[in-house]
Structure formats: C-alpha cells, structure tokens
C-alpha cells in the first residue's frame, strides 16, 4: 500500500517500451493524463459550441465565460496587438487548467506537478516571445536590457541585472506552477495519511483539514492556470509594445 | 404577451449588474494571482544569477568569485522583478 506521499508523482510506463535513437519515448501515465485533458477540453468546447443559441445552455455558457475571460485578460494586459495570439494563450490556459483540475480527482495523476512539463511550456513561451520581439522590432528589441535614464557608469551593471531578470522568467513561470501543484498534492496526501494512522478517535481533525485543503487546492489549480496565462500575456506585451 | 419596453429595461438592469459582477471577480482574481506571483519572482532571479555565476566560474576557473558576485546581482534582479510586479499591481 502506498503510504509514501510522493508515490503519487511516480511516472510509469503503460504498454510496450518504445525507444528511438536511445531516447525513451514510451507511453506513460503522464502522457495518458495529458491526452485525457486535451480530450476533455475538445469535448467540452465542441459540446459548448455545437448549438450556438442566443440564450446559451449550461455548457455553452461556461465555454463562453472562458472565452470572454481570456479575451478580456489579453486585451487588458497586452492590448489589441496581442489579438492574433489569442488561440495560443487560450489553449495554454485551458490545458494547464484541465491538467490541474483532472489532477484533483483521487487516483489521478497531476501532469503539472512535474517540473519538466512546466519547464518545457515555460521555455517554449520564453523562446517564442523572444523570437516575436526580434521579428517585430529587430535589434531594437535589445533595448529592453538597457533602460533609459541610467548614468553611464551604472549601465553595465544594470544591463547584467536586466539580463538576469529576463532569464529568470521561464524559471519563475515553471517553478511556480510545479511547486504549487506538488506541494498541494503532497499536503493532501500527508493529511490523508494522518486520518488513517490516527484512526477513529483522532482522525477527524486531519480529515477536516483535508476537506478544507481540497477546496483550497481547487482554487490554486484555477489560480495557477490563470497566473500562467496572464504572465504569458505580460511577456508578450513586453515583446509587442516596446517601452521601458 | 409581455410588455416589450418592460423587457428592455429589465435586460438593461440585468446587463449592468452582470458587468459589475464581472469587473469585481476579475479584479479579485488578478490580486490573488499577483500575490502568488511575488514570491517566486524573487527566488527565481537569485537562482538564475547563482547558476550563471557557477557556470562562468567553472568555465573561467575563477571559483568562487563570480558565483558570489552573480548571487548578489541575481538578488538585485529579483528585487527589480518584485518592484515591477508591485508597480503593475498598483496600476
């Protein structure tokens, strides 16, 4: 029996082992839950947009709420220039949200609780934003490392600080999501373990904690998806509207 | 058959109420989001600075000087990140 609170993060192979050029690309439980969340998003949005009624049904209403939420967030943080990137940010938000939410089901696996997954997403955003910045502004994009109105003597130091600040973006983006998800799920499991070990007499206190934490975790699951998406918008804003 | 004007005014009131709720909830979400953001901003920059210092040190053979310098530069970058995030929150 798995009493180890970290056991839930194990990645194991499902089906045969597949290796291409020495790299293990077998289908794992992580891949399964990524597919599940992608499938759930597709089904949810297809159902939501199947009947386009003026007065929406329940699923259509929720789907439209998500659409409005993200559209508003993009126009608020990155302006009208960011409109073409709506599909990307919407998919990103939905994917992270569904991965987090599906991870809340007992016995499921939380894809976003692994730093490799979040880091790859963050690195992709980081590289894409940098490329977009260079395409839109050419070498003028390098100006974001050189703030205006700084004395010449301090300029080298400030530039190094700015570069480190820029490089820290993917790290903070990925670590935040991964750490929040992993810490929350570990905590749930630890309190769950207390319920069993304290038994019928003392188990009620950790049980009530568990219930409260589950609510908190659902909030965190949503918030982290939101933060991930809004930070992508902010970085995109820096790349699209150059001002410092 | 209901009065059409009556329906119109009711729709207007409902819409304005909806807008109010919408604004409030999105504001609250963004505050909570910023609160979650601040902590990692600081730590990430320190980590990145230290890693850069470590790599440069082992590359140039200047252990331990660059790692010390870049640790502090990273801390400065982290504070810069936090200040920027806080400024954005106040807007």
CSV table of C-alpha atoms in Angstrom, one decimal:
chain,number,residue,atom,x,y,z
A,1,UNK,CA,0.0,0.0,0.0
A,2,UNK,CA,1.3,3.4,-0.9
A,3,UNK,CA,1.7,5.4,2.2
A,4,UNK,CA,4.5,7.5,0.8
A,5,UNK,CA,3.1,10.9,0.0
A,6,UNK,CA,5.5,11.2,-3.0
A,7,UNK,CA,4.3,7.9,-4.5
A,8,UNK,CA,1.5,9.8,-6.4
A,9,UNK,CA,4.1,11.5,-8.6
A,10,UNK,CA,5.6,8.3,-9.9
A,11,UNK,CA,5.8,8.2,-13.7
A,12,UNK,CA,5.4,4.7,-15.0
A,13,UNK,CA,5.2,3.1,-18.4
A,14,UNK,CA,1.9,2.0,-19.9
A,15,UNK,CA,2.2,-0.6,-22.7
A,16,UNK,CA,5.4,-1.5,-24.5
A,17,UNK,CA,8.7,0.3,-24.3
A,18,UNK,CA,9.5,2.5,-27.3
A,19,UNK,CA,13.0,3.8,-27.9
A,20,UNK,CA,14.1,6.0,-30.7
A,21,UNK,CA,17.8,6.7,-31.0
A,22,UNK,CA,18.4,5.8,-27.4
A,23,UNK,CA,15.6,8.1,-26.1
A,24,UNK,CA,12.8,6.5,-24.2
A,25,UNK,CA,9.5,7.8,-25.7
A,26,UNK,CA,7.2,5.1,-24.2
A,27,UNK,CA,3.6,6.0,-23.4
A,28,UNK,CA,3.4,6.8,-19.7
A,29,UNK,CA,0.7,7.7,-17.2
A,30,UNK,CA,1.8,11.3,-17.7
A,31,UNK,CA,1.1,11.1,-21.4
A,32,UNK,CA,-2.2,9.4,-20.7
A,33,UNK,CA,-3.4,12.3,-18.5
A,34,UNK,CA,-2.2,14.9,-21.0
A,35,UNK,CA,-4.2,13.1,-23.6
A,36,UNK,CA,-7.2,12.9,-21.2
A,37,UNK,CA,-7.1,16.7,-20.5
A,38,UNK,CA,-6.6,17.6,-24.2
A,39,UNK,CA,-9.6,15.3,-25.0
A,40,UNK,CA,-11.7,16.7,-22.2
A,41,UNK,CA,-11.0,20.2,-23.5
A,42,UNK,CA,-12.0,19.2,-27.0
A,43,UNK,CA,-15.2,17.5,-25.9
A,44,UNK,CA,-16.1,20.4,-23.6
A,45,UNK,CA,-15.6,23.1,-26.3
A,46,UNK,CA,-17.2,21.0,-29.0
A,47,UNK,CA,-20.3,20.5,-26.9
A,48,UNK,CA,-20.2,24.2,-25.9
A,49,UNK,CA,-20.2,25.4,-29.5
A,50,UNK,CA,-22.4,22.7,-31.1
A,51,UNK,CA,-25.6,24.7,-30.7
A,52,UNK,CA,-24.9,28.4,-31.0
A,53,UNK,CA,-28.0,29.7,-29.3
A,54,UNK,CA,-28.7,33.3,-28.4
A,55,UNK,CA,-29.7,32.2,-25.0
A,56,UNK,CA,-27.0,29.7,-24.1
A,57,UNK,CA,-27.4,26.4,-22.4
A,58,UNK,CA,-25.2,25.4,-19.5
A,59,UNK,CA,-22.2,24.1,-21.3
A,60,UNK,CA,-22.3,26.9,-23.9
A,61,UNK,CA,-22.5,29.4,-21.1
A,62,UNK,CA,-19.4,28.1,-19.4
A,63,UNK,CA,-17.5,27.8,-22.7
A,64,UNK,CA,-18.4,31.5,-23.5
A,65,UNK,CA,-17.3,32.5,-20.0
A,66,UNK,CA,-13.9,31.0,-20.6
A,67,UNK,CA,-13.6,32.7,-23.9
A,68,UNK,CA,-14.6,36.1,-22.5
A,69,UNK,CA,-12.3,35.7,-19.5
A,70,UNK,CA,-9.3,35.1,-21.7
A,71,UNK,CA,-10.2,37.6,-24.3
A,72,UNK,CA,-10.6,40.3,-21.6
A,73,UNK,CA,-7.4,39.3,-19.9
A,74,UNK,CA,-5.4,39.6,-23.2
A,75,UNK,CA,-6.9,43.0,-24.1
A,76,UNK,CA,-6.3,44.3,-20.6
A,77,UNK,CA,-2.7,43.2,-20.2
A,78,UNK,CA,-1.3,43.1,-23.8
A,79,UNK,CA,-3.5,45.4,-25.8
A,80,UNK,CA,-5.1,44.9,-29.1
A,81,UNK,CA,-1.9,43.9,-30.8
A,82,UNK,CA,-2.0,40.6,-29.0
A,83,UNK,CA,-5.3,39.5,-30.5
A,84,UNK,CA,-3.6,37.2,-33.0
A,85,UNK,CA,-2.1,35.2,-30.1
A,86,UNK,CA,-5.5,34.5,-28.5
A,87,UNK,CA,-5.7,30.9,-29.7
A,88,UNK,CA,-2.3,30.1,-28.2
A,89,UNK,CA,-3.0,31.7,-24.8
A,90,UNK,CA,-6.5,30.2,-24.7
A,91,UNK,CA,-5.1,26.7,-25.4
A,92,UNK,CA,-2.4,27.2,-22.9
A,93,UNK,CA,-4.8,28.3,-20.2
A,94,UNK,CA,-7.3,25.5,-20.9
A,95,UNK,CA,-4.5,22.9,-20.9
A,96,UNK,CA,-3.0,23.9,-17.6
A,97,UNK,CA,-6.4,24.4,-16.0
A,98,UNK,CA,-7.6,20.9,-17.1
A,99,UNK,CA,-4.4,19.2,-16.1
A,100,UNK,CA,-4.6,20.8,-12.7
A,101,UNK,CA,-8.3,20.0,-12.3
A,102,UNK,CA,-8.1,16.4,-13.5
A,103,UNK,CA,-5.2,16.0,-11.0
A,104,UNK,CA,-7.7,16.8,-8.3
A,105,UNK,CA,-9.6,13.5,-8.8
A,106,UNK,CA,-8.5,10.7,-6.5
A,107,UNK,CA,-6.1,8.2,-8.0
A,108,UNK,CA,-5.4,10.5,-11.0
A,109,UNK,CA,-2.0,11.9,-11.9
A,110,UNK,CA,-1.2,15.6,-12.0
A,111,UNK,CA,0.8,16.3,-15.1
A,112,UNK,CA,1.7,19.8,-14.0
A,113,UNK,CA,3.3,18.6,-10.8
A,114,UNK,CA,6.4,17.7,-12.8
A,115,UNK,CA,8.9,20.4,-13.4
A,116,UNK,CA,9.9,19.0,-16.7
A,117,UNK,CA,6.4,19.5,-18.1
A,118,UNK,CA,6.0,23.1,-16.8
A,119,UNK,CA,9.6,24.0,-17.7
A,120,UNK,CA,9.1,22.9,-21.3
A,121,UNK,CA,6.0,25.0,-21.6
A,122,UNK,CA,7.7,28.0,-20.0
A,123,UNK,CA,10.8,27.6,-22.2
A,124,UNK,CA,8.6,27.4,-25.3
A,125,UNK,CA,6.8,30.7,-24.2
A,126,UNK,CA,10.2,32.3,-23.4
A,127,UNK,CA,11.8,31.4,-26.8
A,128,UNK,CA,8.6,32.3,-28.7
A,129,UNK,CA,8.3,35.7,-27.0
A,130,UNK,CA,12.0,36.4,-27.7
A,131,UNK,CA,11.6,35.5,-31.4
A,132,UNK,CA,8.4,37.6,-31.6
A,133,UNK,CA,10.2,40.5,-30.1
A,134,UNK,CA,13.1,40.3,-32.6
A,135,UNK,CA,10.7,39.9,-35.5
A,136,UNK,CA,8.6,42.9,-34.5
A,137,UNK,CA,11.5,45.2,-33.5
A,138,UNK,CA,14.7,43.8,-35.0
A,139,UNK,CA,17.8,44.5,-33.0
A,140,UNK,CA,15.9,47.4,-31.2
A,141,UNK,CA,14.4,44.6,-29.1
A,142,UNK,CA,17.8,44.5,-27.2
A,143,UNK,CA,16.8,47.9,-25.8
A,144,UNK,CA,14.7,46.2,-23.1
A,145,UNK,CA,18.1,45.3,-21.5
A,146,UNK,CA,19.2,49.0,-21.5
A,147,UNK,CA,16.7,51.2,-19.5
A,148,UNK,CA,16.8,54.8,-20.4
A,149,UNK,CA,17.9,57.5,-18.0
A,150,UNK,CA,20.6,55.5,-16.3
A,151,UNK,CA,24.0,57.0,-15.6
A,152,UNK,CA,26.7,55.6,-18.0
A,153,UNK,CA,28.8,54.4,-15.0
A,154,UNK,CA,26.0,52.1,-13.8
A,155,UNK,CA,24.9,51.0,-17.2
A,156,UNK,CA,26.9,47.7,-17.4
A,157,UNK,CA,25.7,46.6,-14.0
A,158,UNK,CA,22.1,47.5,-14.8
A,159,UNK,CA,22.3,45.7,-18.1
A,160,UNK,CA,23.5,42.5,-16.4
A,161,UNK,CA,20.7,42.8,-13.8
A,162,UNK,CA,18.2,43.2,-16.6
A,163,UNK,CA,19.5,40.2,-18.5
A,164,UNK,CA,19.3,38.0,-15.4
A,165,UNK,CA,15.8,39.4,-14.7
A,166,UNK,CA,14.8,38.4,-18.3
A,167,UNK,CA,16.4,35.0,-18.0
A,168,UNK,CA,14.6,34.3,-14.7
A,169,UNK,CA,11.2,34.5,-16.4
A,170,UNK,CA,10.9,30.8,-17.5
A,171,UNK,CA,12.3,29.7,-14.2
A,172,UNK,CA,9.8,31.6,-12.1
A,173,UNK,CA,7.0,30.7,-14.5
A,174,UNK,CA,7.7,27.0,-14.4
A,175,UNK,CA,8.7,26.7,-10.7
A,176,UNK,CA,5.6,28.5,-9.5
A,177,UNK,CA,3.2,26.1,-11.2
A,178,UNK,CA,5.1,23.0,-10.4
A,179,UNK,CA,5.8,23.9,-6.8
A,180,UNK,CA,2.2,24.9,-6.1
A,181,UNK,CA,0.8,21.7,-7.6
A,182,UNK,CA,3.3,19.4,-6.0
A,183,UNK,CA,3.2,21.0,-2.5
A,184,UNK,CA,-0.6,21.0,-2.5
A,185,UNK,CA,-0.9,17.3,-3.6
A,186,UNK,CA,1.8,16.2,-1.1
A,187,UNK,CA,0.0,18.0,1.7
A,188,UNK,CA,-3.3,16.4,0.8
A,189,UNK,CA,-1.7,13.0,0.8
A,190,UNK,CA,0.1,13.7,4.2
A,191,UNK,CA,-3.2,14.7,5.9
A,192,UNK,CA,-4.9,11.7,4.3
A,193,UNK,CA,-2.2,9.5,5.9
A,194,UNK,CA,-2.8,11.1,9.3
A,195,UNK,CA,-6.5,10.2,9.1
A,196,UNK,CA,-5.6,6.5,8.7
A,197,UNK,CA,-2.9,6.4,11.3
A,198,UNK,CA,-4.9,8.4,14.0
A,199,UNK,CA,-7.9,6.2,13.4
A,200,UNK,CA,-11.5,6.7,14.5
A,201,UNK,CA,-10.6,8.7,17.6
A,202,UNK,CA,-8.2,11.4,16.4
A,203,UNK,CA,-8.7,11.2,12.7
A,204,UNK,CA,-11.4,13.8,12.5
A,205,UNK,CA,-9.2,16.8,12.7
A,206,UNK,CA,-6.9,15.9,9.8
A,207,UNK,CA,-10.0,14.8,7.9
A,208,UNK,CA,-11.5,18.3,8.3
A,209,UNK,CA,-8.2,19.8,7.2
A,210,UNK,CA,-8.2,17.5,4.2
A,211,UNK,CA,-11.7,18.8,3.2
A,212,UNK,CA,-10.6,22.4,3.6
A,213,UNK,CA,-7.3,21.8,1.7
A,214,UNK,CA,-9.3,20.2,-1.2
A,215,UNK,CA,-11.2,23.4,-1.6
A,216,UNK,CA,-8.0,25.4,-1.4
A,217,UNK,CA,-6.4,23.2,-4.0
A,218,UNK,CA,-9.2,23.7,-6.4
A,219,UNK,CA,-8.7,27.4,-6.0
A,220,UNK,CA,-5.0,27.1,-6.5
A,221,UNK,CA,-5.5,24.9,-9.6
A,222,UNK,CA,-7.5,27.6,-11.2
A,223,UNK,CA,-5.3,30.5,-10.0
A,224,UNK,CA,-2.1,28.9,-11.2
A,225,UNK,CA,-3.6,28.4,-14.7
A,226,UNK,CA,-4.7,32.0,-14.6
A,227,UNK,CA,-1.2,33.2,-13.4
A,228,UNK,CA,0.5,31.1,-16.1
A,229,UNK,CA,-1.7,32.7,-18.8
A,230,UNK,CA,-1.5,36.2,-17.5
A,231,UNK,CA,2.3,36.1,-17.3
A,232,UNK,CA,2.4,34.9,-20.8
A,233,UNK,CA,0.3,37.9,-21.8
A,234,UNK,CA,2.6,40.3,-19.8
A,235,UNK,CA,5.7,38.8,-21.5
A,236,UNK,CA,4.0,39.1,-24.9
A,237,UNK,CA,3.1,42.7,-24.0
A,238,UNK,CA,6.8,43.5,-23.4
A,239,UNK,CA,7.7,42.0,-26.7
A,240,UNK,CA,4.9,43.7,-28.7
A,241,UNK,CA,4.9,47.1,-27.2
A,242,UNK,CA,8.5,48.1,-26.6
A,243,UNK,CA,8.7,50.6,-23.8
A,244,UNK,CA,10.9,50.8,-20.8
B,1,UNK,CA,-47.7,38.9,-24.4
B,2,UNK,CA,-45.3,40.8,-22.2
B,3,UNK,CA,-44.5,44.5,-22.5
B,4,UNK,CA,-41.6,44.9,-24.8
B,5,UNK,CA,-40.3,48.1,-23.1
B,6,UNK,CA,-40.5,46.4,-19.8
B,7,UNK,CA,-38.3,43.6,-21.0
B,8,UNK,CA,-35.9,46.1,-22.4
B,9,UNK,CA,-35.4,47.9,-19.1
B,10,UNK,CA,-35.1,44.6,-17.3
B,11,UNK,CA,-32.5,43.5,-19.7
B,12,UNK,CA,-30.6,46.7,-19.3
B,13,UNK,CA,-30.6,46.4,-15.5
B,14,UNK,CA,-29.5,42.8,-15.7
B,15,UNK,CA,-26.7,43.7,-18.0
B,16,UNK,CA,-25.4,46.4,-15.8
B,17,UNK,CA,-25.5,44.1,-12.8
B,18,UNK,CA,-23.6,41.4,-14.8
B,19,UNK,CA,-20.9,43.9,-15.7
B,20,UNK,CA,-20.4,44.9,-12.1
B,21,UNK,CA,-20.0,41.3,-11.0
B,22,UNK,CA,-17.7,40.6,-13.9
B,23,UNK,CA,-15.4,43.5,-13.0
B,24,UNK,CA,-15.3,42.7,-9.3
B,25,UNK,CA,-14.5,39.0,-9.8
B,26,UNK,CA,-11.8,39.5,-12.4
B,27,UNK,CA,-10.2,42.2,-10.2
B,28,UNK,CA,-10.1,39.8,-7.2
B,29,UNK,CA,-8.6,37.0,-9.3
B,30,UNK,CA,-5.8,39.2,-10.5
B,31,UNK,CA,-5.0,40.4,-7.0
B,32,UNK,CA,-4.7,36.8,-5.8
B,33,UNK,CA,-2.7,35.9,-8.9
B,34,UNK,CA,-0.3,38.7,-8.2
B,35,UNK,CA,0.1,37.6,-4.6
B,36,UNK,CA,1.1,34.1,-5.8
B,37,UNK,CA,3.5,35.6,-8.3
B,38,UNK,CA,5.6,37.8,-6.0
B,39,UNK,CA,7.4,35.1,-4.0
B,40,UNK,CA,8.8,33.1,-6.9
B,41,UNK,CA,9.9,36.2,-8.8
B,42,UNK,CA,12.5,36.9,-6.2
B,43,UNK,CA,13.7,33.4,-5.8
B,44,UNK,CA,13.9,32.6,-9.5
B,45,UNK,CA,16.2,35.5,-10.2
B,46,UNK,CA,18.6,34.6,-7.4
B,47,UNK,CA,18.7,31.1,-8.6
B,48,UNK,CA,19.4,32.1,-12.2
B,49,UNK,CA,22.1,34.5,-11.1
B,50,UNK,CA,23.8,31.9,-9.0
B,51,UNK,CA,23.6,29.3,-11.7
B,52,UNK,CA,25.2,31.8,-14.2
B,53,UNK,CA,27.9,32.5,-11.7
B,54,UNK,CA,28.6,28.8,-11.2
B,55,UNK,CA,28.8,28.1,-14.9
B,56,UNK,CA,31.1,31.1,-15.5
B,57,UNK,CA,33.2,30.1,-12.5
B,58,UNK,CA,33.8,26.6,-13.7
B,59,UNK,CA,34.4,27.9,-17.3
B,60,UNK,CA,36.9,30.6,-16.4
B,61,UNK,CA,38.4,28.9,-13.3
B,62,UNK,CA,37.7,31.9,-11.0
B,63,UNK,CA,36.0,29.9,-8.3
B,64,UNK,CA,34.4,31.2,-6.0
B,65,UNK,CA,34.4,34.9,-7.0
B,66,UNK,CA,31.9,35.1,-9.8
B,67,UNK,CA,29.3,32.9,-8.0
B,68,UNK,CA,29.4,35.4,-5.1
B,69,UNK,CA,29.1,38.4,-7.4
B,70,UNK,CA,26.3,36.9,-9.5
B,71,UNK,CA,24.5,35.8,-6.4
B,72,UNK,CA,24.2,39.5,-5.4
B,73,UNK,CA,23.4,40.6,-9.0
B,74,UNK,CA,20.7,37.9,-9.1
B,75,UNK,CA,19.3,39.2,-5.8
B,76,UNK,CA,19.2,42.7,-7.3
B,77,UNK,CA,17.4,41.4,-10.4
B,78,UNK,CA,14.9,39.6,-8.1
B,79,UNK,CA,14.1,42.8,-6.3
B,80,UNK,CA,13.7,44.5,-9.6
B,81,UNK,CA,11.3,41.8,-10.6
B,82,UNK,CA,9.3,42.3,-7.4
B,83,UNK,CA,9.2,46.1,-7.7
B,84,UNK,CA,8.0,45.8,-11.3
B,85,UNK,CA,5.3,43.3,-10.4
B,86,UNK,CA,4.2,45.5,-7.5
B,87,UNK,CA,4.1,48.6,-9.8
B,88,UNK,CA,1.9,46.6,-12.2
B,89,UNK,CA,-0.4,45.6,-9.4
B,90,UNK,CA,-1.0,49.3,-8.5
B,91,UNK,CA,-2.0,50.3,-11.9
